[in-house]
């Protein structure tokens, strides 16, 4: 059974850097084709893709946020870390990490974490 | 960026009736289209990918169709647990620039 769980601060101040950790189980991030992604959702609004890291260290970012995002993985710890710099109140959202299956070419997320709400406020 | 537009924003349906949700892409995404269901306070759940392939464990009353720029999600006979928000997501092209639609809320009539 695949599970993912996000952890990190619930409150950050404007201009600070947000660091979120996704801890997963039930799969390996060394398996060909597998990836972990991050998606966020402001309160009452739609989903927005942020970043994706593949088993082979390939990293992809949303073009609109690319300059602020860094995604890394520690396969031995079963963790993926997302950092977002220069946080602003508009970045207030629930942040999800999710599993991208390796046995399809589709870039989809078949298992999601529960999400973590991050509020940006001074 | 490929913009995904979903319609209607809200649809009111009685239990047992059919619901048809639409998703339009600003340019062709071929069949690179997925649908997710989200209930209040929960993470999204994958329903459909590659436009029409049901994900593991998804009931047959959910069906997807379309290609290019026009897509539909049909729920053939709405059950109480189907009242939720539905999002489409495109994943065409490389490098990936995944985009989601604004969502359609399915509410009880």
mmCIF file of C-alpha atoms in Angstrom:
data_model
loop_
_atom_site.group_PDB
_atom_site.id
_atom_site.type_symbol
_atom_site.label_atom_id
_atom_site.label_comp_id
_atom_site.label_asym_id
_atom_site.label_seq_id
_atom_site.Cartn_x
_atom_site.Cartn_y
_atom_site.Cartn_z
ATOM 1 C CA UNK A 1 0.000 0.000 0.000
ATOM 2 C CA UNK A 2 1.386 3.354 -1.064
ATOM 3 C CA UNK A 3 1.153 6.211 1.401
ATOM 4 C CA UNK A 4 2.569 9.731 1.445
ATOM 5 C CA UNK A 5 2.548 12.347 4.169
ATOM 6 C CA UNK A 6 3.537 15.993 4.061
ATOM 7 C CA UNK A 7 5.215 17.773 6.950
ATOM 8 C CA UNK A 8 6.487 21.256 7.576
ATOM 9 C CA UNK A 9 5.534 24.593 9.134
ATOM 10 C CA UNK A 10 1.917 25.657 9.237
ATOM 11 C CA UNK A 11 2.799 29.342 9.382
ATOM 12 C CA UNK A 12 5.538 31.251 7.591
ATOM 13 C CA UNK A 13 6.223 34.960 7.330
ATOM 14 C CA UNK A 14 6.340 36.885 4.084
ATOM 15 C CA UNK A 15 9.771 36.724 2.374
ATOM 16 C CA UNK A 16 10.710 33.560 4.296
ATOM 17 C CA UNK A 17 11.599 30.239 2.661
ATOM 18 C CA UNK A 18 9.181 27.330 3.018
ATOM 19 C CA UNK A 19 10.570 23.816 3.348
ATOM 20 C CA UNK A 20 8.164 20.885 3.065
ATOM 21 C CA UNK A 21 8.998 17.206 3.406
ATOM 22 C CA UNK A 22 7.083 14.341 1.837
ATOM 23 C CA UNK A 23 7.689 11.012 3.556
ATOM 24 C CA UNK A 24 6.422 8.015 1.657
ATOM 25 C CA UNK A 25 6.143 4.257 1.892
ATOM 26 C CA UNK A 26 5.019 1.377 -0.294
ATOM 27 C CA UNK A 27 7.201 2.263 -3.286
ATOM 28 C CA UNK A 28 10.775 3.086 -4.139
ATOM 29 C CA UNK A 29 11.939 6.282 -5.777
ATOM 30 C CA UNK A 30 14.662 4.255 -7.465
ATOM 31 C CA UNK A 31 12.150 2.299 -9.579
ATOM 32 C CA UNK A 32 12.170 3.248 -13.245
ATOM 33 C CA UNK A 33 9.474 5.724 -14.208
ATOM 34 C CA UNK A 34 8.361 6.530 -10.679
ATOM 35 C CA UNK A 35 8.160 10.154 -9.606
ATOM 36 C CA UNK A 36 6.848 12.276 -6.766
ATOM 37 C CA UNK A 37 5.146 15.579 -7.413
ATOM 38 C CA UNK A 38 3.887 18.562 -5.460
ATOM 39 C CA UNK A 39 0.530 20.231 -6.050
ATOM 40 C CA UNK A 40 -1.012 23.091 -4.070
ATOM 41 C CA UNK A 41 -4.535 24.380 -3.583
ATOM 42 C CA UNK A 42 -5.377 27.820 -2.155
ATOM 43 C CA UNK A 43 -8.466 27.779 0.067
ATOM 44 C CA UNK A 44 -11.574 27.376 -2.081
ATOM 45 C CA UNK A 45 -9.585 27.401 -5.306
ATOM 46 C CA UNK A 46 -8.303 24.972 -7.914
ATOM 47 C CA UNK A 47 -5.254 22.729 -7.965
ATOM 48 C CA UNK A 48 -1.886 23.997 -9.193
ATOM 49 C CA UNK A 49 1.067 21.784 -10.104
ATOM 50 C CA UNK A 50 4.403 22.882 -8.674
ATOM 51 C CA UNK A 51 7.178 20.357 -9.242
ATOM 52 C CA UNK A 52 8.075 16.765 -10.068
ATOM 53 C CA UNK A 53 11.147 14.643 -9.347
ATOM 54 C CA UNK A 54 11.790 11.363 -11.125
ATOM 55 C CA UNK A 55 13.589 8.214 -10.038
ATOM 56 C CA UNK A 56 16.584 9.238 -12.163
ATOM 57 C CA UNK A 57 16.937 12.698 -10.530
ATOM 58 C CA UNK A 58 15.223 14.465 -13.434
ATOM 59 C CA UNK A 59 13.473 17.519 -11.992
ATOM 60 C CA UNK A 60 10.670 19.534 -13.549
ATOM 61 C CA UNK A 61 9.059 22.736 -12.354
ATOM 62 C CA UNK A 62 6.054 24.870 -13.085
ATOM 63 C CA UNK A 63 7.383 27.592 -15.406
ATOM 64 C CA UNK A 64 5.610 30.325 -13.445
ATOM 65 C CA UNK A 65 7.265 29.312 -10.157
ATOM 66 C CA UNK A 66 10.499 27.801 -11.408
ATOM 67 C CA UNK A 67 12.704 30.555 -10.014
ATOM 68 C CA UNK A 68 11.388 29.996 -6.482
ATOM 69 C CA UNK A 69 11.248 26.199 -6.287
ATOM 70 C CA UNK A 70 13.757 23.451 -5.556
ATOM 71 C CA UNK A 71 12.842 19.781 -5.320
ATOM 72 C CA UNK A 72 15.205 17.110 -4.020
ATOM 73 C CA UNK A 73 14.956 13.494 -2.977
ATOM 74 C CA UNK A 74 16.591 11.168 -0.500
ATOM 75 C CA UNK A 75 15.596 7.723 -1.740
ATOM 76 C CA UNK A 76 17.273 5.996 1.185
ATOM 77 C CA UNK A 77 15.065 7.912 3.611
ATOM 78 C CA UNK A 78 11.982 7.694 1.354
ATOM 79 C CA UNK A 79 11.660 11.459 1.375
ATOM 80 C CA UNK A 80 11.173 14.270 -1.102
ATOM 81 C CA UNK A 81 11.772 17.876 -0.078
ATOM 82 C CA UNK A 82 10.301 20.982 -1.696
ATOM 83 C CA UNK A 83 11.605 24.456 -0.930
ATOM 84 C CA UNK A 84 9.870 27.648 -2.010
ATOM 85 C CA UNK A 85 11.604 30.956 -1.520
ATOM 86 C CA UNK A 86 10.239 34.446 -0.943
ATOM 87 C CA UNK A 87 6.868 33.365 0.384
ATOM 88 C CA UNK A 88 3.915 35.731 -0.031
ATOM 89 C CA UNK A 89 0.368 35.680 1.374
ATOM 90 C CA UNK A 90 -0.888 34.511 -2.048
ATOM 91 C CA UNK A 91 1.106 31.316 -1.451
ATOM 92 C CA UNK A 92 -1.262 30.387 1.359
ATOM 93 C CA UNK A 93 -2.544 26.956 0.357
ATOM 94 C CA UNK A 94 -2.787 23.289 1.136
ATOM 95 C CA UNK A 95 0.323 21.629 -0.245
ATOM 96 C CA UNK A 96 0.051 18.016 -1.421
ATOM 97 C CA UNK A 97 2.694 15.527 -2.445
ATOM 98 C CA UNK A 98 1.632 12.690 -4.719
ATOM 99 C CA UNK A 99 2.915 9.525 -6.384
ATOM 100 C CA UNK A 100 3.343 9.296 -10.135
ATOM 101 C CA UNK A 101 3.200 5.631 -11.224
ATOM 102 C CA UNK A 102 6.050 4.280 -13.269
ATOM 103 C CA UNK A 103 4.146 1.824 -15.446
ATOM 104 C CA UNK A 104 2.488 4.467 -17.623
ATOM 105 C CA UNK A 105 3.665 7.344 -19.796
ATOM 106 C CA UNK A 106 0.913 9.481 -18.309
ATOM 107 C CA UNK A 107 2.054 12.143 -15.874
ATOM 108 C CA UNK A 108 -0.729 11.605 -13.370
ATOM 109 C CA UNK A 109 -0.938 11.230 -9.626
ATOM 110 C CA UNK A 110 -2.584 8.041 -8.431
ATOM 111 C CA UNK A 111 -1.951 8.357 -4.701
ATOM 112 C CA UNK A 112 -1.912 11.614 -2.736
ATOM 113 C CA UNK A 113 -0.868 12.648 0.717
ATOM 114 C CA UNK A 114 -3.409 14.193 3.070
ATOM 115 C CA UNK A 115 -2.022 17.669 2.439
ATOM 116 C CA UNK A 116 -0.662 20.304 4.773
ATOM 117 C CA UNK A 117 -2.072 23.818 5.097
ATOM 118 C CA UNK A 118 0.566 26.533 4.975
ATOM 119 C CA UNK A 119 -0.454 30.067 5.899
ATOM 120 C CA UNK A 120 1.721 33.019 4.963
ATOM 121 C CA UNK A 121 1.223 35.920 7.327
ATOM 122 C CA UNK A 122 3.255 38.326 9.387
ATOM 123 C CA UNK B 1 0.673 27.312 -21.083
ATOM 124 C CA UNK B 2 -2.297 25.133 -21.923
ATOM 125 C CA UNK B 3 -5.383 26.519 -20.210
ATOM 126 C CA UNK B 4 -8.039 24.049 -19.116
ATOM 127 C CA UNK B 5 -11.615 25.325 -18.841
ATOM 128 C CA UNK B 6 -14.297 23.294 -17.123
ATOM 129 C CA UNK B 7 -18.037 23.730 -17.485
ATOM 130 C CA UNK B 8 -20.401 24.164 -15.893
ATOM 131 C CA UNK B 9 -18.946 25.502 -12.664
ATOM 132 C CA UNK B 10 -21.737 23.797 -10.749
ATOM 133 C CA UNK B 11 -24.222 21.135 -11.816
ATOM 134 C CA UNK B 12 -27.234 20.059 -9.756
ATOM 135 C CA UNK B 13 -28.212 16.431 -10.188
ATOM 136 C CA UNK B 14 -30.625 14.101 -8.440
ATOM 137 C CA UNK B 15 -29.323 10.772 -7.124
ATOM 138 C CA UNK B 16 -29.636 8.108 -9.796
ATOM 139 C CA UNK B 17 -29.454 10.611 -12.636
ATOM 140 C CA UNK B 18 -26.643 11.043 -15.149
ATOM 141 C CA UNK B 19 -24.118 13.865 -14.928
ATOM 142 C CA UNK B 20 -21.941 15.030 -17.788
ATOM 143 C CA UNK B 21 -19.003 17.331 -17.075
ATOM 144 C CA UNK B 22 -16.973 19.116 -19.739
ATOM 145 C CA UNK B 23 -13.336 20.108 -19.978
ATOM 146 C CA UNK B 24 -11.846 22.142 -22.817
ATOM 147 C CA UNK B 25 -8.161 22.651 -23.585
ATOM 148 C CA UNK B 26 -6.820 25.839 -25.183
ATOM 149 C CA UNK B 27 -4.850 23.674 -27.624
ATOM 150 C CA UNK B 28 -4.790 19.998 -28.448
ATOM 151 C CA UNK B 29 -3.619 17.694 -25.683
ATOM 152 C CA UNK B 30 -4.434 14.595 -27.763
ATOM 153 C CA UNK B 31 -5.586 12.052 -25.145
ATOM 154 C CA UNK B 32 -3.337 13.275 -22.316
ATOM 155 C CA UNK B 33 -6.192 14.091 -19.982
ATOM 156 C CA UNK B 34 -7.018 12.914 -16.463
ATOM 157 C CA UNK B 35 -9.966 13.452 -14.122
ATOM 158 C CA UNK B 36 -9.859 13.688 -10.336
ATOM 159 C CA UNK B 37 -12.576 13.749 -7.696
ATOM 160 C CA UNK B 38 -12.174 15.809 -4.531
ATOM 161 C CA UNK B 39 -14.442 15.790 -1.506
ATOM 162 C CA UNK B 40 -14.353 18.478 1.192
ATOM 163 C CA UNK B 41 -11.278 18.236 3.377
ATOM 164 C CA UNK B 42 -9.820 15.398 1.327
ATOM 165 C CA UNK B 43 -7.050 15.016 -1.213
ATOM 166 C CA UNK B 44 -7.944 14.515 -4.869
ATOM 167 C CA UNK B 45 -8.599 10.969 -6.084
ATOM 168 C CA UNK B 46 -7.600 9.832 -9.567
ATOM 169 C CA UNK B 47 -10.595 8.610 -11.586
ATOM 170 C CA UNK B 48 -9.607 8.554 -15.254
ATOM 171 C CA UNK B 49 -6.404 8.964 -17.268
ATOM 172 C CA UNK B 50 -5.517 8.849 -20.969
ATOM 173 C CA UNK B 51 -8.961 10.396 -21.469
ATOM 174 C CA UNK B 52 -10.910 7.164 -20.969
ATOM 175 C CA UNK B 53 -8.961 4.657 -18.849
ATOM 176 C CA UNK B 54 -10.416 4.125 -15.404
ATOM 177 C CA UNK B 55 -7.902 4.083 -12.563
ATOM 178 C CA UNK B 56 -7.667 1.062 -10.300
ATOM 179 C CA UNK B 57 -10.780 0.536 -8.217
ATOM 180 C CA UNK B 58 -12.906 3.182 -9.927
ATOM 181 C CA UNK B 59 -16.511 2.068 -10.505
ATOM 182 C CA UNK B 60 -17.754 1.543 -14.045
ATOM 183 C CA UNK B 61 -20.340 4.314 -13.662
ATOM 184 C CA UNK B 62 -17.476 6.754 -14.243
ATOM 185 C CA UNK B 63 -16.488 7.084 -17.882
ATOM 186 C CA UNK B 64 -14.314 9.521 -19.762
ATOM 187 C CA UNK B 65 -14.161 10.461 -23.400
ATOM 188 C CA UNK B 66 -12.890 12.931 -25.944
ATOM 189 C CA UNK B 67 -9.601 13.879 -27.541
ATOM 190 C CA UNK B 68 -7.866 16.964 -28.835
ATOM 191 C CA UNK B 69 -9.471 19.898 -27.050
ATOM 192 C CA UNK B 70 -12.875 18.585 -25.902
ATOM 193 C CA UNK B 71 -13.350 16.071 -23.108
ATOM 194 C CA UNK B 72 -16.195 14.758 -20.979
ATOM 195 C CA UNK B 73 -16.589 12.900 -17.727
ATOM 196 C CA UNK B 74 -19.872 11.063 -17.370
ATOM 197 C CA UNK B 75 -21.251 9.632 -14.164
ATOM 198 C CA UNK B 76 -24.001 7.328 -15.328
ATOM 199 C CA UNK B 77 -26.078 7.041 -12.146
ATOM 200 C CA UNK B 78 -25.076 9.377 -9.363
ATOM 201 C CA UNK B 79 -24.614 7.876 -5.947
ATOM 202 C CA UNK B 80 -24.564 9.889 -2.737
ATOM 203 C CA UNK B 81 -20.793 9.509 -2.480
ATOM 204 C CA UNK B 82 -20.288 11.088 -5.923
ATOM 205 C CA UNK B 83 -21.264 14.589 -4.856
ATOM 206 C CA UNK B 84 -17.904 16.351 -4.958
ATOM 207 C CA UNK B 85 -15.720 18.641 -7.066
ATOM 208 C CA UNK B 86 -14.202 17.215 -10.237
ATOM 209 C CA UNK B 87 -10.996 18.498 -11.839
ATOM 210 C CA UNK B 88 -9.467 17.748 -15.209
ATOM 211 C CA UNK B 89 -5.693 17.799 -15.714
ATOM 212 C CA UNK B 90 -3.692 17.753 -18.933
ATOM 213 C CA UNK B 91 -0.227 16.274 -19.224
ATOM 214 C CA UNK B 92 0.604 16.660 -22.885
ATOM 215 C CA UNK B 93 4.114 17.394 -23.996
ATOM 216 C CA UNK B 94 7.662 17.385 -22.717
ATOM 217 C CA UNK B 95 8.992 18.917 -20.605
ATOM 218 C CA UNK B 96 5.822 18.571 -18.595
ATOM 219 C CA UNK B 97 3.763 21.625 -17.785
ATOM 220 C CA UNK B 98 0.818 20.120 -15.984
ATOM 221 C CA UNK B 99 -2.308 22.253 -15.729
ATOM 222 C CA UNK B 100 -5.640 21.711 -14.027
ATOM 223 C CA UNK B 101 -9.077 23.027 -14.820
ATOM 224 C CA UNK B 102 -11.005 25.206 -12.411
ATOM 225 C CA UNK B 103 -13.266 22.379 -11.310
ATOM 226 C CA UNK B 104 -16.943 21.459 -11.552
ATOM 227 C CA UNK B 105 -18.960 21.034 -8.397
ATOM 228 C CA UNK B 106 -21.588 18.290 -8.535
ATOM 229 C CA UNK B 107 -24.287 19.044 -5.987
ATOM 230 C CA UNK B 108 -27.501 17.389 -4.945
ATOM 231 C CA UNK B 109 -30.595 18.691 -6.669
#
